[in-house]
PDB file of C-alpha atoms in Angstrom:
ATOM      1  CA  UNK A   1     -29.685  10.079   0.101  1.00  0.00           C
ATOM      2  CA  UNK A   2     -26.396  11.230  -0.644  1.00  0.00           C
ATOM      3  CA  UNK A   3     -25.825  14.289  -4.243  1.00  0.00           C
ATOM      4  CA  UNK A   4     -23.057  13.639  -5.942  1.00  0.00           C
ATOM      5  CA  UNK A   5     -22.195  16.342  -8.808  1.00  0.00           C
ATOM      6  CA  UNK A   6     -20.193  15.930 -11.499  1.00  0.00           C
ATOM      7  CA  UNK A   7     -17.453  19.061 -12.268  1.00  0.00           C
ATOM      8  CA  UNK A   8     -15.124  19.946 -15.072  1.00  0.00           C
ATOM      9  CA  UNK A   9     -13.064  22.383 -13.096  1.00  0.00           C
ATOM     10  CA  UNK A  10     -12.396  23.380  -9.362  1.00  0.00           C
ATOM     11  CA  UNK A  11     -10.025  25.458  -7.235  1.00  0.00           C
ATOM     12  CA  UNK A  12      -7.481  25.513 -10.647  1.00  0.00           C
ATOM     13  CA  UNK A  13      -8.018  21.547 -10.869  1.00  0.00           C
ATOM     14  CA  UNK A  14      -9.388  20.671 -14.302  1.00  0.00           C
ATOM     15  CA  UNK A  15     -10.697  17.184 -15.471  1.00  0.00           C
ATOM     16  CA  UNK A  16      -7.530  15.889 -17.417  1.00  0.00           C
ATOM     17  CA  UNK A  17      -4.858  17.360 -15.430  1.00  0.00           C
ATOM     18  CA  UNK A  18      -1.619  15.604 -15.046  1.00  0.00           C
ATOM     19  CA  UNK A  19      -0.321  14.830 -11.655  1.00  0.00           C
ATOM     20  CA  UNK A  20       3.587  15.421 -11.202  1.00  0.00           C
ATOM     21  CA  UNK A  21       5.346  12.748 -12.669  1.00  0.00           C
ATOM     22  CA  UNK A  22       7.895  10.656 -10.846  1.00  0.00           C
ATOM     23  CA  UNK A  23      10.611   8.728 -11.745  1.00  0.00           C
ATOM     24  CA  UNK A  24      12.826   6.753  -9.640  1.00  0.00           C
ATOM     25  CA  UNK A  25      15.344   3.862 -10.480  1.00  0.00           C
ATOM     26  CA  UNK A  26      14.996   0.799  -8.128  1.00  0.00           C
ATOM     27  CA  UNK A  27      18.508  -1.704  -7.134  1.00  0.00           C
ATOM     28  CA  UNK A  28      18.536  -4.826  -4.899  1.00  0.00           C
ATOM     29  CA  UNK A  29      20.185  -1.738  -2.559  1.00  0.00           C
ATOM     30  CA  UNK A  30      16.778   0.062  -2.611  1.00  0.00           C
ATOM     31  CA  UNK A  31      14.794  -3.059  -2.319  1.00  0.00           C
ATOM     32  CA  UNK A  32      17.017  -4.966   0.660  1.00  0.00           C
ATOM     33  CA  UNK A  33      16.912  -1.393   2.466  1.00  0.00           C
ATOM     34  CA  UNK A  34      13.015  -1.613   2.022  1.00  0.00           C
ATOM     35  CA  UNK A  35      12.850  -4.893   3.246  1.00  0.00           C
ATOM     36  CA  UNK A  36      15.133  -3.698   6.309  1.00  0.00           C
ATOM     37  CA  UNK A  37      12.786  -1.136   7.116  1.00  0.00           C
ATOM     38  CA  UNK A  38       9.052  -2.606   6.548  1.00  0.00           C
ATOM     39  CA  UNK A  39      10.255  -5.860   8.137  1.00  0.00           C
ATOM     40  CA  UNK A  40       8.773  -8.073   4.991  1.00  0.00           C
ATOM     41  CA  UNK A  41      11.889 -10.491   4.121  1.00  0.00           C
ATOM     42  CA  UNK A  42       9.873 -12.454   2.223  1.00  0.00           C
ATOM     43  CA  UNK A  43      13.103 -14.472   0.543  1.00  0.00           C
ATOM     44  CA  UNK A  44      11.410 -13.639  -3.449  1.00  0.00           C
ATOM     45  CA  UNK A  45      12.956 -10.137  -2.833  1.00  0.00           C
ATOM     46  CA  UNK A  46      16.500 -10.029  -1.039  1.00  0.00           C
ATOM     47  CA  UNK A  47      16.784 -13.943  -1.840  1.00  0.00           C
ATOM     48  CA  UNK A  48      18.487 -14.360  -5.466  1.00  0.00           C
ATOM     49  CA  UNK A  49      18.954 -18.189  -4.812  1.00  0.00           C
ATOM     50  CA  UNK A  50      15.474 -18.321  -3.876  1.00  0.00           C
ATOM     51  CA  UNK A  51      14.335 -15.877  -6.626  1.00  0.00           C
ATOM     52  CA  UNK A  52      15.788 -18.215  -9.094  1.00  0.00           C
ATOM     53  CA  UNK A  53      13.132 -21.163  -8.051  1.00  0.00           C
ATOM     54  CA  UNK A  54       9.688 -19.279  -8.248  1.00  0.00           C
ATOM     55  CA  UNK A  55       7.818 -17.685 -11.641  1.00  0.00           C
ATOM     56  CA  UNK A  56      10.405 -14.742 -11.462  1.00  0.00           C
ATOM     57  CA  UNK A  57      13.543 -16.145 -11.878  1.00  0.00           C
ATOM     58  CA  UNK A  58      14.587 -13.355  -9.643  1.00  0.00           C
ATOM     59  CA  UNK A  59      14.529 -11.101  -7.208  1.00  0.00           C
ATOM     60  CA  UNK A  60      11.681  -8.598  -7.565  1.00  0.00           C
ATOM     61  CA  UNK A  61      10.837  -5.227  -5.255  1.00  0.00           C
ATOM     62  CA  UNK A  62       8.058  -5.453  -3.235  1.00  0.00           C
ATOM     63  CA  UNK A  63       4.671  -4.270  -4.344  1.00  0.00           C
ATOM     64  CA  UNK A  64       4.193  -1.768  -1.619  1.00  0.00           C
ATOM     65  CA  UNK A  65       7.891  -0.008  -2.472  1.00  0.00           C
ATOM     66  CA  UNK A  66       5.922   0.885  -5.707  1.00  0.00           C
ATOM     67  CA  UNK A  67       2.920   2.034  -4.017  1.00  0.00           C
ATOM     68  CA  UNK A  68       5.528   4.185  -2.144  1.00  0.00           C
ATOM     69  CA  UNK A  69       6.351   5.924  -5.066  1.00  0.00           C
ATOM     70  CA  UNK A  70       2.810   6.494  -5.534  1.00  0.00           C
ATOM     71  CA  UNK A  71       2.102   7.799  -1.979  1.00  0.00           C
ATOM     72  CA  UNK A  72       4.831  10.504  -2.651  1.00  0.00           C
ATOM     73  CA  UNK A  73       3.279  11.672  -5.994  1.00  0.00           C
ATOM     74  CA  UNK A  74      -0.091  12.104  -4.624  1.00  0.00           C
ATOM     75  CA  UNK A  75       1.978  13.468  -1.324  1.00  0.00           C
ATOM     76  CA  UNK A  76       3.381  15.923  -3.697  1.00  0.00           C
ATOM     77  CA  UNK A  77       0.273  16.515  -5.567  1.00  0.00           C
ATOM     78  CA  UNK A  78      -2.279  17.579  -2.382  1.00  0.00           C
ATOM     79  CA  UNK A  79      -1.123  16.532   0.760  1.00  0.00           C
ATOM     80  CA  UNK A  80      -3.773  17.382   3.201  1.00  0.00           C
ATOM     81  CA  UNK A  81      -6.512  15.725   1.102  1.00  0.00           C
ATOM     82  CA  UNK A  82      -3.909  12.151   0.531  1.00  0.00           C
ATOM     83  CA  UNK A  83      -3.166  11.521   4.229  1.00  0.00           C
ATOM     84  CA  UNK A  84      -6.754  12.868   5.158  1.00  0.00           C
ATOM     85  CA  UNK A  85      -9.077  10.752   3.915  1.00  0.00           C
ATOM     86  CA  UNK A  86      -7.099   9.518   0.949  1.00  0.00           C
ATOM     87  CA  UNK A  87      -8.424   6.255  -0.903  1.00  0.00           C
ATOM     88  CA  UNK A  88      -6.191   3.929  -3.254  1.00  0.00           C
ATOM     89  CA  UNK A  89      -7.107   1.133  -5.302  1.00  0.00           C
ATOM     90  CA  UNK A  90      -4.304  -0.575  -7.328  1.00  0.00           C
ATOM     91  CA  UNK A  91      -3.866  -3.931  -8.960  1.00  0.00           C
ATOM     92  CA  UNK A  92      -0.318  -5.333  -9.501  1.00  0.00           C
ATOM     93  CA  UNK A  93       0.420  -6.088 -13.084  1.00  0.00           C
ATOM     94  CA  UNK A  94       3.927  -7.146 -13.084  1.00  0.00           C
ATOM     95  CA  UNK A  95       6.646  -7.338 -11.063  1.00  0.00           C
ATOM     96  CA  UNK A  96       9.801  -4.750 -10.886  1.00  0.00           C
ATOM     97  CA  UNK A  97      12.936  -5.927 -11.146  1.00  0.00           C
ATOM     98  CA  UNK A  98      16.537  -4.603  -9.797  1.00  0.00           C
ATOM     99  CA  UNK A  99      17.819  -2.264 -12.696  1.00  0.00           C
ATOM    100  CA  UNK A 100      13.768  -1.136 -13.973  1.00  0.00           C
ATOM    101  CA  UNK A 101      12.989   2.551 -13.609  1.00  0.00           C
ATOM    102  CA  UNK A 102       9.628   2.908 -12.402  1.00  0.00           C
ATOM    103  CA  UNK A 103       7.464   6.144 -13.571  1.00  0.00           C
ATOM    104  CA  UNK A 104       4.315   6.917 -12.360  1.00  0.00           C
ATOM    105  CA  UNK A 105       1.839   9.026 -13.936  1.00  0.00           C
ATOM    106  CA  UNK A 106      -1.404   9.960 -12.959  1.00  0.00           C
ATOM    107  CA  UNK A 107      -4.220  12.108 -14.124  1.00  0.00           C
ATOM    108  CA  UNK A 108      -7.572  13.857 -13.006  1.00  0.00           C
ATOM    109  CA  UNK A 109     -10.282  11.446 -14.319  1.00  0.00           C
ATOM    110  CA  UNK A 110     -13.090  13.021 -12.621  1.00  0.00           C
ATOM    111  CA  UNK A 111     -14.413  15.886 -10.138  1.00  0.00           C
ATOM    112  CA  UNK A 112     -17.388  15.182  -7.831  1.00  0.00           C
ATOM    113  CA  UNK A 113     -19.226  17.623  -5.446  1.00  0.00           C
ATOM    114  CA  UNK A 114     -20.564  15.183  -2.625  1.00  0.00           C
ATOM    115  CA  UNK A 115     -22.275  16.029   0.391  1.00  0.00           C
ATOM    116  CA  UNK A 116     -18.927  16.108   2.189  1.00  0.00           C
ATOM    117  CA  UNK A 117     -17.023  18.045  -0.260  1.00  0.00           C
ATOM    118  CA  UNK A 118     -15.411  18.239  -3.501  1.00  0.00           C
ATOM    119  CA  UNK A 119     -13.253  14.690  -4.440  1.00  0.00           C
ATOM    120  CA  UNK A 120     -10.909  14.240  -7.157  1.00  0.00           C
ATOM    121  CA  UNK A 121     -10.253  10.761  -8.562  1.00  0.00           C
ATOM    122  CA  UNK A 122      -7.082  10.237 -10.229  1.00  0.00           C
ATOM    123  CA  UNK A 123      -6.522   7.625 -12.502  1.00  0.00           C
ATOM    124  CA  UNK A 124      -2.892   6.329 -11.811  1.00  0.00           C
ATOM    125  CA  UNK A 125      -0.306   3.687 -13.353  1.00  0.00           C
ATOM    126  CA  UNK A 126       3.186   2.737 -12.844  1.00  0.00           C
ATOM    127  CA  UNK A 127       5.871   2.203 -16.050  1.00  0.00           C
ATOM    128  CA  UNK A 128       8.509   0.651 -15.830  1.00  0.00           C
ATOM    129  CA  UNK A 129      10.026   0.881 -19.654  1.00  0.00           C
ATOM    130  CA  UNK A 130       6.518   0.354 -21.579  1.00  0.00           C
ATOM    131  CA  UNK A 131       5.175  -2.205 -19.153  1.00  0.00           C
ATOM    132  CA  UNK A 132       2.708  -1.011 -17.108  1.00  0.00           C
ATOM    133  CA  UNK A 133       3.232  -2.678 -13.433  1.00  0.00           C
ATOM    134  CA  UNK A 134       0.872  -0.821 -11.113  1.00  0.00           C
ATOM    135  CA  UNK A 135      -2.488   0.694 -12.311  1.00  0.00           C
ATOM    136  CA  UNK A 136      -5.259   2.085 -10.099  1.00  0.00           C
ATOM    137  CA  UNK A 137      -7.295   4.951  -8.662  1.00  0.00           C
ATOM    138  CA  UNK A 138      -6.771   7.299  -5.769  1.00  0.00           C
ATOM    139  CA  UNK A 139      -9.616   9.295  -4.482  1.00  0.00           C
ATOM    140  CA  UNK A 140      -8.831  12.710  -2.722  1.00  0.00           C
ATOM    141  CA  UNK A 141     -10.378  15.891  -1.223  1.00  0.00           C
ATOM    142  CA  UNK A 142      -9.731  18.697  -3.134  1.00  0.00           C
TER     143      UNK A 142
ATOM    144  CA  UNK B   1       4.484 -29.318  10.513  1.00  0.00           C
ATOM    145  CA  UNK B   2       4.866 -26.564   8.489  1.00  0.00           C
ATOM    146  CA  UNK B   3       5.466 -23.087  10.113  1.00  0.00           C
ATOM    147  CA  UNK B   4       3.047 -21.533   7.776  1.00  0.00           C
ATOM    148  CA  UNK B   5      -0.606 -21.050   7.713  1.00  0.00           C
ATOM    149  CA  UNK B   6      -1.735 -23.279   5.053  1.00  0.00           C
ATOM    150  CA  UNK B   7      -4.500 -22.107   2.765  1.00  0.00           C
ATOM    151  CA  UNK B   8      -6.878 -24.907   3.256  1.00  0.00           C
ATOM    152  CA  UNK B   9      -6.458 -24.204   7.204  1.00  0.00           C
ATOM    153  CA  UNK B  10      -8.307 -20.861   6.409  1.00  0.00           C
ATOM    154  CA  UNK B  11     -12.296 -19.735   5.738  1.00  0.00           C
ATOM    155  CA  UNK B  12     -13.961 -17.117   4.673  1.00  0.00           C
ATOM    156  CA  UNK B  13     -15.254 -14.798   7.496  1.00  0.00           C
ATOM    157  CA  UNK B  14     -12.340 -15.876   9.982  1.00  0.00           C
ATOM    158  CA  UNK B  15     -10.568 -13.302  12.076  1.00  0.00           C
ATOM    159  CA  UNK B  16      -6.827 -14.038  10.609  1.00  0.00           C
ATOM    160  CA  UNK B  17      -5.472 -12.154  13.191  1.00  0.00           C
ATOM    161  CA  UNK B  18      -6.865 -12.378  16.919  1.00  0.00           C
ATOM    162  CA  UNK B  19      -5.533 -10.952  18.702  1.00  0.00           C
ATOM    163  CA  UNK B  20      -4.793  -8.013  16.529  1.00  0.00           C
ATOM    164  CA  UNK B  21      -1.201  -7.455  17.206  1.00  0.00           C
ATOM    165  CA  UNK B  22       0.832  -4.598  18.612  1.00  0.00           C
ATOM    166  CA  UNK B  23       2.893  -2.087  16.660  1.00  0.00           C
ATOM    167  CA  UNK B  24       4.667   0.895  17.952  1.00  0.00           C
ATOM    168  CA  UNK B  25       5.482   3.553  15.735  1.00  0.00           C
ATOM    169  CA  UNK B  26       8.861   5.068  16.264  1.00  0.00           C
ATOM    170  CA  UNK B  27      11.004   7.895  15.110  1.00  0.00           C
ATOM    171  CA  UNK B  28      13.669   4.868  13.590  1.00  0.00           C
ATOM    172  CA  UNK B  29      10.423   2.974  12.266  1.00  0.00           C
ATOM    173  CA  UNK B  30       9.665   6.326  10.256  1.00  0.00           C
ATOM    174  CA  UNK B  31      12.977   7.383   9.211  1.00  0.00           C
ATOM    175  CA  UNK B  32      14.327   3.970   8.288  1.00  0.00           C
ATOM    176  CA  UNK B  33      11.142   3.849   5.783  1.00  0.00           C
ATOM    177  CA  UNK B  34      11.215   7.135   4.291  1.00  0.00           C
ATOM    178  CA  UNK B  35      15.100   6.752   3.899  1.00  0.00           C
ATOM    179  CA  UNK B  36      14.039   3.116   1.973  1.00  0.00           C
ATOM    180  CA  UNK B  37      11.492   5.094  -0.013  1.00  0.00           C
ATOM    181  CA  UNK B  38      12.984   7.782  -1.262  1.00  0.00           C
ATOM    182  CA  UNK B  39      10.647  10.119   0.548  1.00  0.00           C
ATOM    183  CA  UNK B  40      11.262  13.859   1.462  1.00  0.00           C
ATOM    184  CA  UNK B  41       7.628  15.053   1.450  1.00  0.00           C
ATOM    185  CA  UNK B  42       7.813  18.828   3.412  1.00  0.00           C
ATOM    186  CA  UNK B  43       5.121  17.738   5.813  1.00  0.00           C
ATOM    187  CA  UNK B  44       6.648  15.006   7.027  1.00  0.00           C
ATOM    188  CA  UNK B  45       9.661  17.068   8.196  1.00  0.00           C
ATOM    189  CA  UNK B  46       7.441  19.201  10.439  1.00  0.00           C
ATOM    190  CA  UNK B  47       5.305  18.611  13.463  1.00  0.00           C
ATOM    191  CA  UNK B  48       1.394  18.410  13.675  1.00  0.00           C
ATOM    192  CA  UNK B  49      -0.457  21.183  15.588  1.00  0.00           C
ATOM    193  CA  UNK B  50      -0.520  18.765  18.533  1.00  0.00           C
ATOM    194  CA  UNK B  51       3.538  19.000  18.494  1.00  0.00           C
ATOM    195  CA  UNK B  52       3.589  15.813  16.751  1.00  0.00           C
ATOM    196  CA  UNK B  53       5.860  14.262  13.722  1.00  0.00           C
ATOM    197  CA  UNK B  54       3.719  12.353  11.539  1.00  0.00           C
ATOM    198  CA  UNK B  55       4.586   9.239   9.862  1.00  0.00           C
ATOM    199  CA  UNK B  56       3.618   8.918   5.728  1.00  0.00           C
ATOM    200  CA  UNK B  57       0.299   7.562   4.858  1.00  0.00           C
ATOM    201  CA  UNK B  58       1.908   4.518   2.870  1.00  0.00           C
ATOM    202  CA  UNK B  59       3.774   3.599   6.211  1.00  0.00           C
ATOM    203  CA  UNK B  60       0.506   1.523   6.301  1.00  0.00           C
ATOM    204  CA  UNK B  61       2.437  -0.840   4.406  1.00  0.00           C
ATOM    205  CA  UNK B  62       4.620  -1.482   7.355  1.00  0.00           C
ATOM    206  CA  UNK B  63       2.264  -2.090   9.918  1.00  0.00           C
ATOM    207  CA  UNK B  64      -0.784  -4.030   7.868  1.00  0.00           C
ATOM    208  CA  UNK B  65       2.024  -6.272   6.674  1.00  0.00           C
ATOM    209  CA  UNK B  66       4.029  -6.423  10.071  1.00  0.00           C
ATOM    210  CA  UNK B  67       0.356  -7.734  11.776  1.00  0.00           C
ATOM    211  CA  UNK B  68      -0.868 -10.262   8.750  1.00  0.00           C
ATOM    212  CA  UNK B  69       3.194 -11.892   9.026  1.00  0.00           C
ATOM    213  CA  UNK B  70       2.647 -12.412  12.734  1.00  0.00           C
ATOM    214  CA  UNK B  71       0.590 -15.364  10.623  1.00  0.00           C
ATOM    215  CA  UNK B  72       2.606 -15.917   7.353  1.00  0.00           C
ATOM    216  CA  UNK B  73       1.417 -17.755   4.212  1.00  0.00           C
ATOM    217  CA  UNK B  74       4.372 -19.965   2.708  1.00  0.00           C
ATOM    218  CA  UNK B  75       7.310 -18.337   0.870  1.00  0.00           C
ATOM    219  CA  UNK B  76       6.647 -17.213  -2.494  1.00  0.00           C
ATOM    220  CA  UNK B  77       3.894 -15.406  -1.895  1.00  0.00           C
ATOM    221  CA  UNK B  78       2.600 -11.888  -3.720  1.00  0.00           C
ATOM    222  CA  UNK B  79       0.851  -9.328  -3.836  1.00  0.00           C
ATOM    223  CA  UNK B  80      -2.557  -8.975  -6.319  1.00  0.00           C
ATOM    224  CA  UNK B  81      -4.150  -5.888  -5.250  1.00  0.00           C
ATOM    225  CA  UNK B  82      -4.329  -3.439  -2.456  1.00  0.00           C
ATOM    226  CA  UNK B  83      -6.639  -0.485  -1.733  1.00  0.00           C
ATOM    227  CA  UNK B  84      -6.276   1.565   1.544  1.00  0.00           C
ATOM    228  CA  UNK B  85      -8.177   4.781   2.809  1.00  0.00           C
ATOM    229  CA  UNK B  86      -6.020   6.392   5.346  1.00  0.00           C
ATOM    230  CA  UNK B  87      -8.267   8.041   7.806  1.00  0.00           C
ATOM    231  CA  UNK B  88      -5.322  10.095   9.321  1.00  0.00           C
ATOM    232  CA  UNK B  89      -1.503   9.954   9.248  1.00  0.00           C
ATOM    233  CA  UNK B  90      -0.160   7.905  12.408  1.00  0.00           C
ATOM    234  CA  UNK B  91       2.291   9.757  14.532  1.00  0.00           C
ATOM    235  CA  UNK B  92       5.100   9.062  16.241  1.00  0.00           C
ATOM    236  CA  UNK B  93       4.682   7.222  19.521  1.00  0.00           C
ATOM    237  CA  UNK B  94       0.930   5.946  19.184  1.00  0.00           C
ATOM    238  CA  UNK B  95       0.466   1.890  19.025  1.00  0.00           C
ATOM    239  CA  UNK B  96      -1.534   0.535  15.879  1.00  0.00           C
ATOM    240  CA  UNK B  97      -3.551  -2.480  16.510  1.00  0.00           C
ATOM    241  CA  UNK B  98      -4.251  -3.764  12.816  1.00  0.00           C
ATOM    242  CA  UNK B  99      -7.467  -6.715  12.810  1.00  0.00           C
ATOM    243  CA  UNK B 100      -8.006  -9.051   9.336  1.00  0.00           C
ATOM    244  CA  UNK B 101     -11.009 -10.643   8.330  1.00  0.00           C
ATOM    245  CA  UNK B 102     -10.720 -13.175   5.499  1.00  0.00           C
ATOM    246  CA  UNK B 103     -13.234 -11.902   3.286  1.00  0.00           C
ATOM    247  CA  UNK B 104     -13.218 -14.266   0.052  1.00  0.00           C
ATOM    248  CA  UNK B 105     -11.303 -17.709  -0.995  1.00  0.00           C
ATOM    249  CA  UNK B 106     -10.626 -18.287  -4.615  1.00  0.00           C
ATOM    250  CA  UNK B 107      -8.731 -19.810  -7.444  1.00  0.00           C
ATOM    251  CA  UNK B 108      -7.486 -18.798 -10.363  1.00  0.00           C
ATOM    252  CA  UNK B 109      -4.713 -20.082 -13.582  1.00  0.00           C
ATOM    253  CA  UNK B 110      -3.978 -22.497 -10.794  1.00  0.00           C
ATOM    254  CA  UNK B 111      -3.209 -19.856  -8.439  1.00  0.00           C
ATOM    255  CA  UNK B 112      -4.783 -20.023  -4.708  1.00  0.00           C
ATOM    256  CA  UNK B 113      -6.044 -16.361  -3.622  1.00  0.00           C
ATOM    257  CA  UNK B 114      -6.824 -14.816  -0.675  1.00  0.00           C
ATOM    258  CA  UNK B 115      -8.979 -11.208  -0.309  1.00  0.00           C
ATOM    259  CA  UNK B 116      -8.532 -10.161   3.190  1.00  0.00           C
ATOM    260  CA  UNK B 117     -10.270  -6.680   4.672  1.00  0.00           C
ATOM    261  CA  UNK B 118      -7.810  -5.321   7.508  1.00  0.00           C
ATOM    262  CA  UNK B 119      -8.843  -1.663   9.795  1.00  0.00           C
ATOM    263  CA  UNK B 120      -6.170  -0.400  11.920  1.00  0.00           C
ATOM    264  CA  UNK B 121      -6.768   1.367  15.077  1.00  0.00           C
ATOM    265  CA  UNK B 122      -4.894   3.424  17.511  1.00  0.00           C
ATOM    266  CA  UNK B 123      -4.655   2.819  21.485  1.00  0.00           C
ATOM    267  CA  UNK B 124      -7.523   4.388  22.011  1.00  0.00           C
ATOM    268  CA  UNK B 125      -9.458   2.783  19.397  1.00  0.00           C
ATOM    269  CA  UNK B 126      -9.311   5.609  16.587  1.00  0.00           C
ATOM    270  CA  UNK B 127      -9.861   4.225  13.298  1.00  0.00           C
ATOM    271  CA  UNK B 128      -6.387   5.184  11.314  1.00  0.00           C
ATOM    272  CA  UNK B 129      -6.278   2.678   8.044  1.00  0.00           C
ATOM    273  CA  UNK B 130      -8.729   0.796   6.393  1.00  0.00           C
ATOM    274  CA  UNK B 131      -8.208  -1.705   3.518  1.00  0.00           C
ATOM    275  CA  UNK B 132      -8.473  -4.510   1.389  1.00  0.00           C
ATOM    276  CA  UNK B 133      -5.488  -6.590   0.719  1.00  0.00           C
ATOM    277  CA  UNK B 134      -5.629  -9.746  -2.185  1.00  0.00           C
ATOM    278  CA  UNK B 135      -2.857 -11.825  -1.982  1.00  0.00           C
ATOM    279  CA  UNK B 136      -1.896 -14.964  -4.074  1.00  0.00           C
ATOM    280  CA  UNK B 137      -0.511 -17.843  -2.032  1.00  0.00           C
ATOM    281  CA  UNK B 138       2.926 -18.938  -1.990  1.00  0.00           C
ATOM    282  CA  UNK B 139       3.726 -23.036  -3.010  1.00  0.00           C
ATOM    283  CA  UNK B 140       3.080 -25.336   0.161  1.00  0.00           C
ATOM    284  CA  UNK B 141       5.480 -27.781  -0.421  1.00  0.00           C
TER     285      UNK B 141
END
């Protein structure tokens, strides 16, 4: 059976910590070069005529250029324990549009001492004006 | 016929993708997507301590979704929620062989879901990205 202890502080980390904060403005530019490199052309992104027939009314930016944005936060944050081992759980709230800035925030929720080592989760969400649009967890070795 | 997969064609427990499908990871594949991303992470400008450039943990995003469009749901389509736990950066030059199970069928507000569970594997078999991946379905017309 596996221990799990809770902590309020390790290595400098502190329950309620702020991750570094990123901002970055998104334009079809950003989103058709996105859909150049990941190969997913689905037509609700770099399609305006398209965009104009579904829920949207527009184009919108892919849900995983977002999660990008996340990825380099938590890149930013503790690298080693991110692309070793890293966990993310997100749910997609609402869509980002050409012109939105999207900001993403994140903060320590909890510290746990498993059997494995010490794990930060960090509770995480995406603004883009007041509108949340991406809010999750990401679980990391610390 | 449609060139989609429809969502009545799928069941829970199917292997969406068999066989898993190839993809190579390349020094343009990497650059092209941290140049898309906005990504200048320090560690991604150097090499491993096996003399090899690795590629960001979110490229993930590339490959998962280059595998599950090798079977594509009609246009439309979008993303509900996605976890991931990335086992260990790819690197340049390996081949990532990403498998999908359909793992639940569902509707919602009129809405048809799909939950998938995908795990991504090197040439060799090493386990590099695991995930869940809920999508809603695009219109079939």
């Amino acid at each position: 059976m596996s221990n799990v202890e809770s902590l309020q502080q390790y290595k400098g980390l502190s329950v309620g910590d702020n991750l570094p904060e990123l901002i970055q403005a998104v334009d079809q530019n950003m989103i058709d070069a996105y859909a150049d490199a990941s190969g997913d052309i689905n037509p609700l992104h770099i399609d305006p005529e398209f965009a104009k027939t579904t829920f949207f009314g527009r184009t919108i930016a892919h849900g995983l250029l977002t999660l990008a944005f996340v990825s380099r936060v938590l890149s930013q944050w503790n690298w080693n324990g991110w692309a070793y081992g890293g966990e993310l759980n997100v749910a997609f709230l609402g869509p980002v549009y050409p012109g939105d800035t999207v900001r993403v925030s994140g903060e320590i929720e909890s510290i746990e001492h498993r059997d494995d080592g010490v794990y930060a989760c960090c509770q995480l969400v995406c603004h883009c004006a007041e509108k949340a649009v991406v809010k999750g967890y990401a679980i990391c070795k610390i | 016929m449609s060139d989609y997969v429809k969502y009545g064609s799928m069941k829970e427990g199917d292997n969406f993708l068999d066989p898993a499908p190839a993809f190579d990871v390349t020094e343009d594949v990497v650059d092209k997507y941290m140049a898309s991303t906005n990504d200048n992470t320090p560690a991604l400008k150097e090499l491993n301590s096996d003399g090899k450039r690795i590629a960001p943990p979110m490229l993930a995003a590339v490959y998962v979704i280059d595998a599950l469009r090798t079977r594509v749901g009609p246009p439309g389509g979008i993303h509900a929620k996605q976890q991931f736990k990335f086992h260990r950066p790819a690197v340049i030059g390996e081949t990532l062989f990403t498998s999908a199970v359909v793992l639940k069928m569902y509707e919602r507000k009129g809405r048809n879901y799909v939950e998938m569970t995908t795990e991504t594997k090197n040439q060799q078999g090493e386990l590099i990205t695991s995930g869940m991946i809920t999508r809603i379905w695009g219109k079939e017309s």
